[in-house]
Amino acid sequence: MGELAIVFVLLEVYGYVRKLADTRYGAALAHGRDVLGVEDRLGLDVELGVNRWLTRHHDLSQASVWIYQHMHTKLTMGFLLLCYLTGPDVYRPARNALVLTNLVGLVVFFALPVMPPRLLPGEGFVDSVAGAGFGTTHSPPLPANQYAAMPSLHVAWAVWVALVIMALLGRYRVRWVAVLHPVTTAVAVVVTANHYVLDVVAGVVVAMAALLATGLVWAGSGTPYAGGQLISRKGPDPVSDADAVGAGDPYAPDGNDPGKPGPAGSRRESPF
């Protein structure tokens, strides 16, 4: 019931913020152009160039739209369920990180509405997702907030998925393949004109902050930590310092020490 309550609250808050979108057109437009201005000064304003390049490559455009439209929710919910079923030690911090990521996103959406590149009038961007038949609202399972570009929750969720995979795989080197998911997602959201480069950066920052705050990180050996504690893995039980000293010292007393009294009611053989 706890998970259902969290989902219900998040949906209610998201719905409230979304309803404000129609009254915030001017602010969202100004903030969108501000983001482009900052990127121009930083040399990061690549969105228009890559978007126009994508329109000339139909197959790549379709692939980018598919990544944007289908991998965001389905893959994230799939790995959350996988955590619940196979990684109970990872599930709680992973769930908390996902909830915190969305809460931060909702706060920013409310305080700073940002129009995505595809909706900026007169800038020349092509809405690749709408062109593929999903409409200007992209027909998600829920009505989308059209002015929620910053931060990119597509990228934030993809970073979450990658770190969860790393935590579940432990020391296996193949876990690093998971990095491809946020990388391809970041490329897809920019080339389809749904997000700015700075949205991508903000999404990564929000996700990493949430993952660190909830304790889901991994050590250099690939062993993850959850909730501030080392996640146990299959293997020999740790040996205490006292046991280690006793095992390595041939003169250390043990349970057969004739000078040590036995338990009440027990009889010890005399060594003589």
CSV table of C-alpha atoms in Angstrom, one decimal:
chain,number,residue,atom,x,y,z
A,1,MET,CA,0.0,0.0,0.0
A,2,GLY,CA,2.9,2.3,0.7
A,3,GLU,CA,4.1,2.2,-2.9
A,4,LEU,CA,0.5,2.9,-4.2
A,5,ALA,CA,0.2,5.9,-1.9
A,6,ILE,CA,3.5,7.3,-3.2
A,7,VAL,CA,2.4,6.9,-6.8
A,8,PHE,CA,-0.9,8.5,-6.1
A,9,VAL,CA,0.6,11.5,-4.4
A,10,LEU,CA,3.1,12.0,-7.3
A,11,LEU,CA,0.4,11.8,-9.9
A,12,GLU,CA,-1.7,14.3,-8.0
A,13,VAL,CA,1.2,16.8,-7.8
A,14,TYR,CA,2.1,16.2,-11.4
A,15,GLY,CA,-1.5,16.8,-12.5
A,16,TYR,CA,-1.6,20.0,-10.5
A,17,VAL,CA,1.6,21.3,-12.1
A,18,ARG,CA,0.4,20.3,-15.5
A,19,LYS,CA,-2.8,22.2,-15.2
A,20,LEU,CA,-0.8,25.4,-14.7
A,21,ALA,CA,1.0,25.0,-18.0
A,22,ASP,CA,-1.6,26.9,-20.1
A,23,THR,CA,-1.3,30.0,-17.9
A,24,ARG,CA,2.5,30.0,-18.0
A,25,TYR,CA,3.2,30.2,-21.7
A,26,GLY,CA,5.0,33.5,-21.5
A,27,ALA,CA,7.3,32.4,-18.7
A,28,ALA,CA,8.1,29.1,-20.3
A,29,LEU,CA,8.9,30.8,-23.6
A,30,ALA,CA,11.2,33.3,-22.0
A,31,HIS,CA,13.0,30.6,-20.0
A,32,GLY,CA,13.4,28.4,-23.1
A,33,ARG,CA,15.1,31.3,-24.9
A,34,ASP,CA,17.2,32.0,-21.8
A,35,VAL,CA,18.5,28.5,-21.9
A,36,LEU,CA,19.4,28.8,-25.5
A,37,GLY,CA,21.1,32.1,-24.7
A,38,VAL,CA,23.2,30.5,-21.9
A,39,GLU,CA,24.1,27.6,-24.2
A,40,ASP,CA,25.1,30.1,-26.9
A,41,ARG,CA,27.6,31.8,-24.6
A,42,LEU,CA,28.9,28.4,-23.5
A,43,GLY,CA,29.2,27.0,-27.0
A,44,LEU,CA,26.6,24.2,-26.3
A,45,ASP,CA,23.8,25.3,-28.6
A,46,VAL,CA,23.9,22.3,-30.9
A,47,GLU,CA,20.2,21.5,-30.7
A,48,LEU,CA,19.1,23.1,-34.0
A,49,GLY,CA,22.0,21.6,-36.0
A,50,VAL,CA,21.5,18.1,-34.8
A,51,ASN,CA,17.8,18.3,-35.1
A,52,ARG,CA,18.0,19.4,-38.8
A,53,TRP,CA,20.6,16.7,-39.4
A,54,LEU,CA,18.1,14.1,-38.0
A,55,THR,CA,15.3,15.2,-40.3
A,56,ARG,CA,17.5,14.1,-43.3
A,57,HIS,CA,17.9,10.6,-41.9
A,58,HIS,CA,14.6,8.8,-41.7
A,59,ASP,CA,15.7,5.6,-40.2
A,60,LEU,CA,17.7,7.3,-37.5
A,61,SER,CA,14.8,9.6,-36.8
A,62,GLN,CA,12.5,6.7,-36.3
A,63,ALA,CA,15.0,5.0,-34.0
A,64,SER,CA,15.4,8.2,-31.9
A,65,VAL,CA,11.6,8.6,-31.7
A,66,TRP,CA,11.2,5.0,-30.6
A,67,ILE,CA,13.9,5.4,-27.8
A,68,TYR,CA,12.2,8.7,-26.6
A,69,GLN,CA,8.7,7.4,-26.7
A,70,HIS,CA,9.0,3.8,-25.5
A,71,MET,CA,12.1,3.2,-23.4
A,72,HIS,CA,11.5,6.0,-20.8
A,73,THR,CA,8.6,4.5,-18.8
A,74,LYS,CA,8.7,0.9,-19.7
A,75,LEU,CA,12.3,0.2,-19.0
A,76,THR,CA,12.3,2.2,-15.8
A,77,MET,CA,9.2,0.4,-14.4
A,78,GLY,CA,10.5,-2.9,-15.6
A,79,PHE,CA,13.8,-2.5,-13.6
A,80,LEU,CA,11.9,-1.3,-10.6
A,81,LEU,CA,9.9,-4.5,-10.6
A,82,LEU,CA,13.0,-6.5,-11.2
A,83,CYS,CA,14.6,-4.9,-8.1
A,84,TYR,CA,11.5,-5.8,-6.1
A,85,LEU,CA,11.6,-9.4,-7.2
A,86,THR,CA,15.3,-10.2,-7.3
A,87,GLY,CA,17.2,-7.5,-5.3
A,88,PRO,CA,15.4,-6.7,-2.1
A,89,ASP,CA,18.5,-5.0,-0.7
A,90,VAL,CA,18.7,-2.7,-3.7
A,91,TYR,CA,14.9,-2.1,-4.1
A,92,ARG,CA,14.3,0.3,-1.2
A,93,PRO,CA,17.1,2.8,-1.9
A,94,ALA,CA,16.4,2.5,-5.7
A,95,ARG,CA,12.7,3.2,-5.1
A,96,ASN,CA,13.5,6.1,-2.8
A,97,ALA,CA,15.9,7.6,-5.4
A,98,LEU,CA,13.3,7.4,-8.1
A,99,VAL,CA,10.7,9.1,-5.9
A,100,LEU,CA,13.2,11.8,-4.9
A,101,THR,CA,14.2,12.4,-8.5
A,102,ASN,CA,10.6,13.0,-9.5
A,103,LEU,CA,9.9,15.2,-6.5
A,104,VAL,CA,12.8,17.4,-7.4
A,105,GLY,CA,11.7,17.5,-11.0
A,106,LEU,CA,8.2,18.5,-10.0
A,107,VAL,CA,9.5,21.4,-7.8
A,108,VAL,CA,11.6,22.7,-10.7
A,109,PHE,CA,8.7,22.3,-13.2
A,110,PHE,CA,6.6,24.4,-10.8
A,111,ALA,CA,9.2,27.1,-10.1
A,112,LEU,CA,10.8,27.2,-13.5
A,113,PRO,CA,8.6,26.3,-16.5
A,114,VAL,CA,10.8,25.8,-19.6
A,115,MET,CA,9.5,25.4,-23.1
A,116,PRO,CA,11.3,22.7,-25.1
A,117,PRO,CA,13.0,23.5,-28.3
A,118,ARG,CA,10.3,21.9,-30.5
A,119,LEU,CA,7.7,24.4,-29.2
A,120,LEU,CA,9.9,27.6,-29.6
A,121,PRO,CA,8.2,29.7,-32.2
A,122,GLY,CA,10.3,30.9,-35.1
A,123,GLU,CA,13.4,28.9,-34.1
A,124,GLY,CA,13.2,26.3,-36.9
A,125,PHE,CA,13.0,23.2,-34.8
A,126,VAL,CA,11.2,20.1,-36.1
A,127,ASP,CA,9.2,18.0,-33.7
A,128,SER,CA,10.4,14.5,-34.8
A,129,VAL,CA,8.1,12.7,-32.4
A,130,ALA,CA,5.0,14.5,-33.6
A,131,GLY,CA,6.1,13.8,-37.2
A,132,ALA,CA,6.2,10.1,-36.4
A,133,GLY,CA,2.5,10.2,-35.6
A,134,PHE,CA,2.4,10.8,-31.9
A,135,GLY,CA,1.0,14.3,-32.0
A,136,THR,CA,2.3,17.4,-30.5
A,137,THR,CA,1.6,16.1,-27.0
A,138,HIS,CA,3.3,12.8,-27.9
A,139,SER,CA,0.4,10.8,-26.6
A,140,PRO,CA,1.9,9.5,-23.4
A,141,PRO,CA,0.0,7.3,-21.0
A,142,LEU,CA,-0.8,10.5,-19.1
A,143,PRO,CA,-1.3,14.0,-20.5
A,144,ALA,CA,2.2,15.6,-20.6
A,145,ASN,CA,3.3,18.9,-19.1
A,146,GLN,CA,4.5,20.7,-22.2
A,147,TYR,CA,6.7,23.1,-20.3
A,148,ALA,CA,8.7,20.7,-18.3
A,149,ALA,CA,11.9,20.6,-20.2
A,150,MET,CA,14.3,21.3,-17.3
A,151,PRO,CA,15.5,18.9,-16.0
A,152,SER,CA,15.1,16.1,-18.4
A,153,LEU,CA,13.4,13.3,-16.5
A,154,HIS,CA,14.0,11.0,-19.5
A,155,VAL,CA,17.7,11.3,-18.8
A,156,ALA,CA,17.3,11.2,-15.1
A,157,TRP,CA,15.4,8.0,-15.2
A,158,ALA,CA,17.9,6.5,-17.7
A,159,VAL,CA,20.7,7.3,-15.2
A,160,TRP,CA,18.7,5.7,-12.5
A,161,VAL,CA,18.2,2.5,-14.6
A,162,ALA,CA,22.0,2.4,-15.4
A,163,LEU,CA,23.0,2.6,-11.7
A,164,VAL,CA,20.4,0.0,-10.7
A,165,ILE,CA,21.7,-2.4,-13.3
A,166,MET,CA,25.2,-1.9,-11.9
A,167,ALA,CA,24.0,-2.5,-8.4
A,168,LEU,CA,22.2,-5.7,-9.3
A,169,LEU,CA,25.2,-7.0,-11.4
A,170,GLY,CA,27.7,-6.4,-8.6
A,171,ARG,CA,31.2,-7.1,-9.7
A,172,TYR,CA,30.4,-8.3,-13.2
A,173,ARG,CA,32.3,-6.1,-15.7
A,174,VAL,CA,29.3,-6.3,-18.2
A,175,ARG,CA,27.5,-3.9,-15.8
A,176,TRP,CA,29.2,-1.0,-17.6
A,177,VAL,CA,27.2,-1.7,-20.7
A,178,ALA,CA,24.3,-0.1,-18.8
A,179,VAL,CA,25.9,3.3,-19.4
A,180,LEU,CA,24.8,3.1,-23.0
A,181,HIS,CA,21.2,3.6,-21.9
A,182,PRO,CA,21.5,7.1,-20.5
A,183,VAL,CA,23.9,8.0,-23.4
A,184,THR,CA,21.5,7.0,-26.1
A,185,THR,CA,18.6,8.6,-24.2
A,186,ALA,CA,20.5,11.9,-23.9
A,187,VAL,CA,21.2,11.9,-27.7
A,188,ALA,CA,17.6,11.0,-28.5
A,189,VAL,CA,16.0,13.7,-26.4
A,190,VAL,CA,18.3,16.4,-27.9
A,191,VAL,CA,18.1,15.4,-31.6
A,192,THR,CA,14.3,15.1,-31.5
A,193,ALA,CA,14.2,18.7,-30.1
A,194,ASN,CA,12.5,17.7,-26.9
A,195,HIS,CA,15.3,18.9,-24.6
A,196,TYR,CA,18.3,21.3,-24.5
A,197,VAL,CA,21.8,20.1,-23.7
A,198,LEU,CA,21.5,21.9,-20.3
A,199,ASP,CA,18.3,19.8,-19.6
A,200,VAL,CA,20.4,16.7,-20.0
A,201,VAL,CA,23.1,18.0,-17.7
A,202,ALA,CA,20.4,18.9,-15.1
A,203,GLY,CA,18.8,15.5,-15.4
A,204,VAL,CA,22.1,13.7,-14.7
A,205,VAL,CA,22.8,16.0,-11.7
A,206,VAL,CA,19.3,15.4,-10.2
A,207,ALA,CA,19.5,11.6,-10.7
A,208,MET,CA,23.0,11.3,-9.2
A,209,ALA,CA,22.1,13.5,-6.3
A,210,ALA,CA,19.1,11.4,-5.5
A,211,LEU,CA,21.0,8.2,-5.9
A,212,LEU,CA,23.7,9.4,-3.5
A,213,ALA,CA,21.2,10.8,-1.0
A,214,THR,CA,19.4,7.5,-0.8
A,215,GLY,CA,22.6,5.5,-0.5
A,216,LEU,CA,22.6,3.6,-3.8
A,217,VAL,CA,26.2,3.9,-5.0
A,218,TRP,CA,28.9,1.4,-5.9
A,219,ALA,CA,32.4,1.0,-4.6
A,220,GLY,CA,35.5,0.7,-6.8
A,221,SER,CA,35.2,-3.1,-6.6
A,222,GLY,CA,31.6,-2.9,-7.9
A,223,THR,CA,30.0,-3.7,-4.6
A,224,PRO,CA,27.0,-1.4,-4.1
A,225,TYR,CA,26.1,0.3,-0.9
A,226,ALA,CA,22.4,0.7,0.0
A,227,GLY,CA,21.1,2.9,2.8
A,228,GLY,CA,24.6,3.5,4.1
A,229,GLN,CA,25.3,-0.2,4.6
A,230,LEU,CA,27.3,-2.6,2.5
A,231,ILE,CA,25.0,-4.9,0.6
A,232,SER,CA,25.7,-8.5,1.4
A,233,ARG,CA,26.8,-10.8,-1.4
A,234,LYS,CA,27.1,-14.6,-1.5
A,235,GLY,CA,30.3,-15.7,0.0
A,236,PRO,CA,32.0,-16.7,3.3
A,237,ASP,CA,30.8,-14.9,6.4
A,238,PRO,CA,33.1,-12.2,7.6
A,239,VAL,CA,35.6,-13.2,10.3
A,240,SER,CA,35.8,-11.1,13.3
A,241,ASP,CA,39.2,-9.7,14.6
A,242,ALA,CA,39.0,-11.9,17.7
A,243,ASP,CA,38.4,-15.1,15.6
A,244,ALA,CA,41.2,-14.1,13.2
A,245,VAL,CA,43.6,-13.7,16.1
A,246,GLY,CA,42.6,-17.0,17.6
A,247,ALA,CA,42.9,-18.9,14.3
A,248,GLY,CA,46.4,-17.5,13.6
A,249,ASP,CA,47.9,-18.0,17.1
A,250,PRO,CA,48.8,-21.7,18.0
A,251,TYR,CA,49.2,-20.7,21.7
A,252,ALA,CA,45.8,-19.0,22.0
A,253,PRO,CA,43.4,-20.7,24.4
A,254,ASP,CA,40.6,-22.7,22.8
A,255,GLY,CA,37.5,-24.6,23.8
A,256,ASN,CA,39.7,-27.6,24.9
A,257,ASP,CA,41.8,-25.6,27.4
A,258,PRO,CA,42.1,-27.9,30.4
A,259,GLY,CA,42.5,-24.9,32.7
A,260,LYS,CA,39.2,-23.4,31.5
A,261,PRO,CA,36.1,-24.5,33.4
A,262,GLY,CA,33.5,-26.1,31.3
A,263,PRO,CA,29.8,-25.4,31.3
A,264,ALA,CA,27.7,-26.2,34.4
A,265,GLY,CA,26.9,-29.9,34.5
A,266,SER,CA,29.5,-30.9,32.0
A,267,ARG,CA,32.4,-33.3,32.6
A,268,ARG,CA,35.9,-32.6,31.2
A,269,GLU,CA,38.4,-35.5,30.7
A,270,SER,CA,41.6,-35.2,32.6
A,271,PRO,CA,44.6,-34.9,30.4
A,272,PHE,CA,46.5,-37.4,32.8
